[in-house]
């Protein structure tokens, strides 16, 4: 029985490493099994350089039909789990068919790699980048080893960033104006604003501001929309009176936000909204929602 188990073990170990692995920034990545691992962080147009080490297990030879490494950018929709859509696919041949008896090291390089989309782990979709080494073999299954890495892309501050002014009204009962200082925010930004009560004839119990993320995947009849409330911030507890104004100051850094993603590879979008919620004494709720744009600013190291 033990002999049989051993027969299905791969005859070698495969290791993938980055040339600057020790100095490059590492970020957490949640794997499919729920565990979090630290992986290398890259951005678009960087060189991805490293080496693959193949180490035959003591006393075994590895017959193969060639060794290759691929750099893949993939989108997986969870309603179509297991089907990966490759939007980036580069390949380097590392070895011609032959036999391996001892440890062998293969350097690899992918230059100025176009990685237009960020890594993303969502409710219904995942976008990932991997290095995938394949040792092709006859009659038995290929040996495959993968190494994840994360891509984040940075945006300069927008040249135009208009404020948001909106009104909430219920005829002859309630008239509120609210203003946010801008409409585009970086991930560590602060939302600053003000709420003015122009007319209050209903008794308000409380008011809160929510940050919501809306992820839409698929298209047409196969569109799935998931809305998550990421933060709730109480603006007011108790009744408001006419002429009153309430300041808003909401720090975004404690929350796990991503940039706004619009129609990534025609597969998914991620949008963010500020949702103002008013609750009266009869527990009726009034909403006013406004989209904001999130972007990733290059952090000082």
Short mmCIF file of C-alpha atoms in Angstrom, two decimals:
data_model
loop_
_atom_site.label_atom_id
_atom_site.label_comp_id
_atom_site.label_asym_id
_atom_site.label_seq_id
_atom_site.Cartn_x
_atom_site.Cartn_y
_atom_site.Cartn_z
CA UNK A 1 0.00 0.00 0.00
CA UNK A 2 2.82 2.39 0.91
CA UNK A 3 4.49 1.56 -2.36
CA UNK A 4 1.34 2.62 -4.22
CA UNK A 5 1.11 5.91 -2.35
CA UNK A 6 4.73 6.61 -3.21
CA UNK A 7 4.09 5.85 -6.86
CA UNK A 8 1.79 8.86 -7.18
CA UNK A 9 4.08 11.34 -5.50
CA UNK A 10 5.89 13.65 -7.93
CA UNK A 11 9.50 12.57 -8.43
CA UNK A 12 10.81 16.08 -7.76
CA UNK A 13 10.27 19.30 -5.83
CA UNK A 14 9.77 22.59 -7.67
CA UNK A 15 10.57 25.99 -6.13
CA UNK A 16 9.79 29.39 -7.66
CA UNK A 17 11.48 32.50 -6.26
CA UNK A 18 11.79 36.18 -7.20
CA UNK A 19 15.25 37.70 -7.66
CA UNK A 20 14.41 40.59 -5.31
CA UNK A 21 12.23 38.45 -3.03
CA UNK A 22 14.01 39.51 0.16
CA UNK A 23 13.74 43.25 -0.46
CA UNK A 24 10.39 43.42 -2.26
CA UNK A 25 7.32 44.43 -0.26
CA UNK A 26 5.08 41.52 0.81
CA UNK A 27 1.32 41.83 1.23
CA UNK A 28 -1.30 39.41 2.60
CA UNK A 29 -3.29 37.28 0.14
CA UNK A 30 -6.26 35.15 1.16
CA UNK A 31 -6.10 31.72 -0.46
CA UNK A 32 -9.04 29.49 -1.49
CA UNK A 33 -8.66 27.43 1.68
CA UNK A 34 -9.24 30.55 3.79
CA UNK A 35 -5.61 30.81 4.90
CA UNK A 36 -3.70 34.07 4.45
CA UNK A 37 -0.17 34.01 3.04
CA UNK A 38 2.34 36.80 2.41
CA UNK A 39 3.24 37.24 -1.27
CA UNK A 40 5.32 39.65 -3.38
CA UNK A 41 3.75 42.92 -4.54
CA UNK A 42 4.22 44.27 -8.09
CA UNK A 43 2.77 46.99 -10.28
CA UNK A 44 2.19 47.16 -14.01
CA UNK A 45 5.24 47.58 -16.30
CA UNK A 46 7.65 46.04 -13.77
CA UNK A 47 10.16 43.34 -14.65
CA UNK A 48 9.37 40.00 -13.04
CA UNK A 49 12.65 38.17 -12.62
CA UNK A 50 13.56 35.08 -10.65
CA UNK A 51 14.51 31.45 -10.83
CA UNK A 52 12.94 28.02 -10.83
CA UNK A 53 14.70 25.20 -9.02
CA UNK A 54 13.81 21.59 -9.84
CA UNK A 55 15.14 19.08 -7.33
CA UNK A 56 14.65 15.37 -8.11
CA UNK A 57 13.80 13.37 -5.01
CA UNK A 58 16.82 11.31 -3.95
CA UNK A 59 17.48 8.43 -6.31
CA UNK A 60 14.76 9.33 -8.84
CA UNK A 61 15.24 10.59 -12.34
CA UNK A 62 12.71 12.89 -13.97
CA UNK A 63 11.99 12.18 -17.63
CA UNK A 64 10.20 15.14 -19.23
CA UNK A 65 9.06 16.61 -22.52
CA UNK A 66 10.18 20.13 -21.64
CA UNK A 67 9.82 22.67 -18.84
CA UNK A 68 8.06 26.02 -19.17
CA UNK A 69 7.01 28.92 -16.96
CA UNK A 70 3.91 31.01 -17.62
CA UNK A 71 2.87 34.36 -16.18
CA UNK A 72 -0.92 34.41 -16.07
CA UNK A 73 -3.45 37.08 -15.17
CA UNK A 74 -6.80 35.36 -14.60
CA UNK A 75 -10.40 36.18 -13.69
CA UNK A 76 -12.59 33.52 -12.06
CA UNK A 77 -16.32 34.11 -11.63
CA UNK A 78 -17.67 32.04 -8.76
CA UNK A 79 -20.88 31.04 -10.59
CA UNK A 80 -18.52 29.57 -13.19
CA UNK A 81 -15.97 28.27 -10.68
CA UNK A 82 -12.92 26.53 -12.08
CA UNK A 83 -13.11 28.36 -15.41
CA UNK A 84 -10.34 30.95 -15.57
CA UNK A 85 -10.38 33.74 -18.15
CA UNK A 86 -6.78 34.63 -19.02
CA UNK A 87 -6.36 38.33 -19.85
CA UNK A 88 -2.54 38.15 -19.61
CA UNK A 89 -0.60 35.09 -20.76
CA UNK A 90 3.16 35.04 -21.27
CA UNK A 91 5.35 31.96 -21.54
CA UNK A 92 9.09 31.17 -21.37
CA UNK A 93 10.49 27.77 -22.32
CA UNK A 94 13.01 26.74 -19.68
CA UNK A 95 14.23 23.34 -20.90
CA UNK A 96 14.04 21.04 -23.91
CA UNK A 97 12.91 17.40 -23.49
CA UNK A 98 15.34 15.29 -21.51
CA UNK A 99 16.09 13.77 -18.11
CA UNK A 100 16.93 15.34 -14.78
CA UNK A 101 19.08 13.49 -12.24
CA UNK A 102 20.09 16.33 -9.97
CA UNK A 103 19.03 19.78 -8.82
CA UNK A 104 18.84 22.25 -11.67
CA UNK A 105 18.26 26.02 -11.60
CA UNK A 106 16.54 27.93 -14.42
CA UNK A 107 16.56 31.75 -14.43
CA UNK A 108 13.52 33.48 -15.95
CA UNK A 109 12.57 37.05 -16.83
CA UNK A 110 9.37 38.72 -17.99
CA UNK A 111 10.21 42.33 -18.96
CA UNK A 112 7.97 45.39 -18.42
CA UNK A 113 4.88 43.24 -17.96
CA UNK A 114 1.56 44.85 -18.79
CA UNK A 115 -0.65 44.12 -15.76
CA UNK A 116 -3.51 46.57 -16.21
CA UNK A 117 -5.85 45.21 -13.53
CA UNK A 118 -5.35 44.91 -9.80
CA UNK A 119 -5.53 41.67 -7.84
CA UNK A 120 -9.00 41.40 -6.30
CA UNK A 121 -10.76 38.92 -4.02
CA UNK A 122 -14.47 39.66 -4.04
CA UNK A 123 -17.76 38.07 -3.09
CA UNK A 124 -18.41 36.54 -6.53
CA UNK A 125 -15.20 37.10 -8.43
CA UNK A 126 -11.45 36.75 -8.08
CA UNK A 127 -8.70 38.33 -10.17
CA UNK A 128 -5.29 36.79 -9.62
CA UNK A 129 -1.77 36.71 -11.02
CA UNK A 130 0.35 33.57 -10.87
CA UNK A 131 3.63 32.14 -12.11
CA UNK A 132 2.98 28.58 -13.24
CA UNK A 133 5.75 26.05 -13.91
CA UNK A 134 4.83 22.96 -15.93
CA UNK A 135 7.07 19.91 -16.36
CA UNK A 136 5.48 18.01 -19.29
CA UNK A 137 5.62 14.22 -19.10
CA UNK A 138 4.52 11.23 -21.21
CA UNK A 139 1.95 8.72 -19.94
CA UNK A 140 1.78 10.30 -16.46
CA UNK A 141 0.35 13.61 -15.35
CA UNK A 142 2.38 16.78 -15.75
CA UNK A 143 4.03 18.28 -12.68
CA UNK A 144 2.66 21.78 -12.02
CA UNK A 145 3.76 24.32 -9.41
CA UNK A 146 2.20 27.80 -8.97
CA UNK A 147 3.34 30.93 -7.16
CA UNK A 148 0.86 33.76 -6.47
CA UNK A 149 1.79 37.42 -6.47
CA UNK A 150 -0.28 40.58 -6.05
CA UNK A 151 -0.57 43.57 -8.39
CA UNK A 152 -1.56 47.07 -7.26
CA UNK A 153 -1.58 50.08 -9.55
CA UNK A 154 -1.31 53.67 -8.43
CA UNK A 155 -3.03 56.80 -9.68
CA UNK A 156 -1.93 60.42 -9.30
CA UNK A 157 -4.45 62.68 -7.52
CA UNK A 158 -7.19 63.76 -9.98
CA UNK A 159 -6.73 67.21 -11.54
CA UNK A 160 -10.48 67.89 -11.18
CA UNK A 161 -12.25 66.81 -8.00
CA UNK A 162 -15.62 68.50 -7.68
CA UNK A 163 -17.57 68.68 -4.45
CA UNK A 164 -20.86 66.82 -4.12
CA UNK A 165 -23.99 68.82 -3.23
CA UNK A 166 -27.33 67.06 -2.87
CA UNK A 167 -30.73 67.58 -1.37
CA UNK A 168 -33.03 65.18 0.45
CA UNK A 169 -36.64 66.19 0.68
CA UNK A 170 -40.09 65.03 1.62
CA UNK A 171 -42.61 67.62 0.53
CA UNK A 172 -43.56 70.03 3.34
CA UNK A 173 -41.98 67.71 5.93
CA UNK A 174 -38.24 67.61 5.51
CA UNK A 175 -35.61 69.44 3.51
CA UNK A 176 -31.93 68.64 4.03
CA UNK A 177 -28.91 69.70 2.01
CA UNK A 178 -25.67 67.83 2.27
CA UNK A 179 -22.27 68.60 0.89
CA UNK A 180 -19.07 66.54 0.62
CA UNK A 181 -15.84 68.40 -0.08
CA UNK A 182 -14.94 66.17 -3.06
CA UNK A 183 -16.18 63.23 -5.13
CA UNK A 184 -12.92 61.26 -5.54
CA UNK A 185 -11.05 59.81 -2.58
CA UNK A 186 -7.85 57.83 -2.13
CA UNK A 187 -7.96 54.74 0.09
CA UNK A 188 -6.50 56.52 3.18
CA UNK A 189 -8.47 59.72 2.68
CA UNK A 190 -10.92 61.54 4.97
CA UNK A 191 -14.49 62.28 3.92
CA UNK A 192 -15.29 65.82 5.06
CA UNK A 193 -18.72 67.33 4.67
CA UNK A 194 -21.67 69.10 6.20
CA UNK A 195 -25.38 68.53 6.52
CA UNK A 196 -27.83 71.44 6.72
CA UNK A 197 -31.40 71.14 8.00
CA UNK A 198 -33.53 73.63 6.11
CA UNK A 199 -36.95 72.26 7.10
CA UNK A 200 -37.73 69.70 9.79
CA UNK A 201 -41.38 68.81 10.45
CA UNK A 202 -40.90 65.14 11.20
CA UNK A 203 -39.19 63.89 14.31
CA UNK A 204 -35.89 62.35 13.38
CA UNK A 205 -34.42 59.80 15.74
CA UNK A 206 -30.98 59.36 14.25
CA UNK A 207 -28.91 59.71 11.12
CA UNK A 208 -25.96 57.71 9.87
CA UNK A 209 -23.60 57.64 6.95
CA UNK A 210 -22.71 54.29 5.37
CA UNK A 211 -19.96 53.32 2.97
CA UNK A 212 -21.25 50.68 0.60
CA UNK A 213 -19.44 48.55 -1.95
CA UNK A 214 -21.39 47.19 -4.91
CA UNK A 215 -19.79 44.36 -6.88
CA UNK A 216 -21.49 43.37 -10.13
CA UNK A 217 -20.33 40.32 -12.08
CA UNK A 218 -21.36 38.76 -15.37
CA UNK A 219 -23.59 40.44 -17.92
CA UNK A 220 -27.19 40.43 -19.18
CA UNK A 221 -29.42 37.85 -17.46
CA UNK A 222 -26.34 36.43 -15.71
CA UNK A 223 -25.57 39.62 -13.79
CA UNK A 224 -25.02 39.16 -10.08
CA UNK A 225 -24.94 42.20 -7.79
CA UNK A 226 -23.67 42.05 -4.22
CA UNK A 227 -23.87 45.10 -1.95
CA UNK A 228 -21.86 45.16 1.28
CA UNK A 229 -22.05 47.82 3.98
CA UNK A 230 -18.41 48.34 4.96
CA UNK A 231 -18.85 51.11 7.53
CA UNK A 232 -21.59 52.83 9.54
CA UNK A 233 -20.92 56.20 11.05
CA UNK A 234 -23.47 57.84 13.35
CA UNK A 235 -23.89 61.52 12.49
CA UNK A 236 -26.69 62.39 14.86
CA UNK A 237 -28.56 60.84 17.76
CA UNK A 238 -31.70 62.74 18.67
CA UNK A 239 -33.90 65.35 17.05
CA UNK A 240 -32.60 67.97 14.63
CA UNK A 241 -33.96 71.49 14.36
CA UNK A 242 -34.24 73.85 11.47
CA UNK A 243 -31.11 75.83 10.77
CA UNK A 244 -28.84 73.25 12.38
CA UNK A 245 -25.76 71.98 10.57
CA UNK A 246 -23.83 68.79 11.35
CA UNK A 247 -20.19 68.28 10.33
CA UNK A 248 -19.02 65.02 8.77
CA UNK A 249 -15.50 63.69 9.22
CA UNK A 250 -15.05 60.03 8.28
CA UNK A 251 -11.58 58.46 8.08
CA UNK A 252 -11.32 55.77 5.39
CA UNK A 253 -8.04 54.15 6.50
CA UNK A 254 -9.61 51.64 8.98
CA UNK A 255 -11.67 50.01 6.21
CA UNK A 256 -10.59 47.45 3.62
CA UNK A 257 -11.31 49.39 0.47
CA UNK A 258 -10.15 48.90 -3.10
CA UNK A 259 -10.12 51.40 -5.95
CA UNK A 260 -13.26 51.73 -8.05
CA UNK A 261 -13.08 49.15 -10.87
CA UNK A 262 -15.16 49.86 -13.96
CA UNK A 263 -15.96 46.98 -16.31
CA UNK A 264 -12.76 44.99 -15.79
CA UNK A 265 -12.23 42.88 -18.92
CA UNK A 266 -16.04 42.96 -19.44
CA UNK A 267 -16.35 40.65 -16.43
CA UNK A 268 -16.97 42.73 -13.31
CA UNK A 269 -17.21 46.18 -11.73
CA UNK A 270 -16.74 47.43 -8.17
CA UNK A 271 -18.28 50.76 -7.15
CA UNK A 272 -18.48 52.67 -3.89
CA UNK A 273 -21.34 54.75 -2.50
CA UNK A 274 -21.98 57.07 0.40
CA UNK A 275 -25.44 56.29 1.74
CA UNK A 276 -27.14 58.76 4.05
CA UNK A 277 -29.77 57.09 6.24
CA UNK A 278 -32.36 59.05 8.24
CA UNK A 279 -34.61 57.28 10.74
CA UNK A 280 -37.73 58.94 12.22
CA UNK A 281 -39.42 58.13 15.51
CA UNK A 282 -41.73 55.67 13.79
CA UNK A 283 -38.67 53.83 12.46
CA UNK A 284 -39.29 54.87 8.88
CA UNK A 285 -36.03 55.07 6.99
CA UNK A 286 -35.09 57.60 4.30
CA UNK A 287 -32.05 57.06 2.07
CA UNK A 288 -29.95 59.16 -0.24
CA UNK A 289 -27.12 57.44 -2.08
CA UNK A 290 -24.23 59.01 -3.95
CA UNK A 291 -21.45 57.27 -5.86
CA UNK A 292 -17.88 58.24 -5.04
CA UNK A 293 -14.73 57.27 -6.92
CA UNK A 294 -11.94 55.51 -5.04
CA UNK A 295 -8.32 55.45 -6.26
CA UNK A 296 -5.00 54.14 -4.96
CA UNK A 297 -2.43 56.80 -4.19
CA UNK A 298 1.22 55.76 -4.05
CA UNK A 299 2.07 55.49 -0.36
CA UNK A 300 5.31 56.88 0.96
CA UNK A 301 7.48 53.90 1.85
#
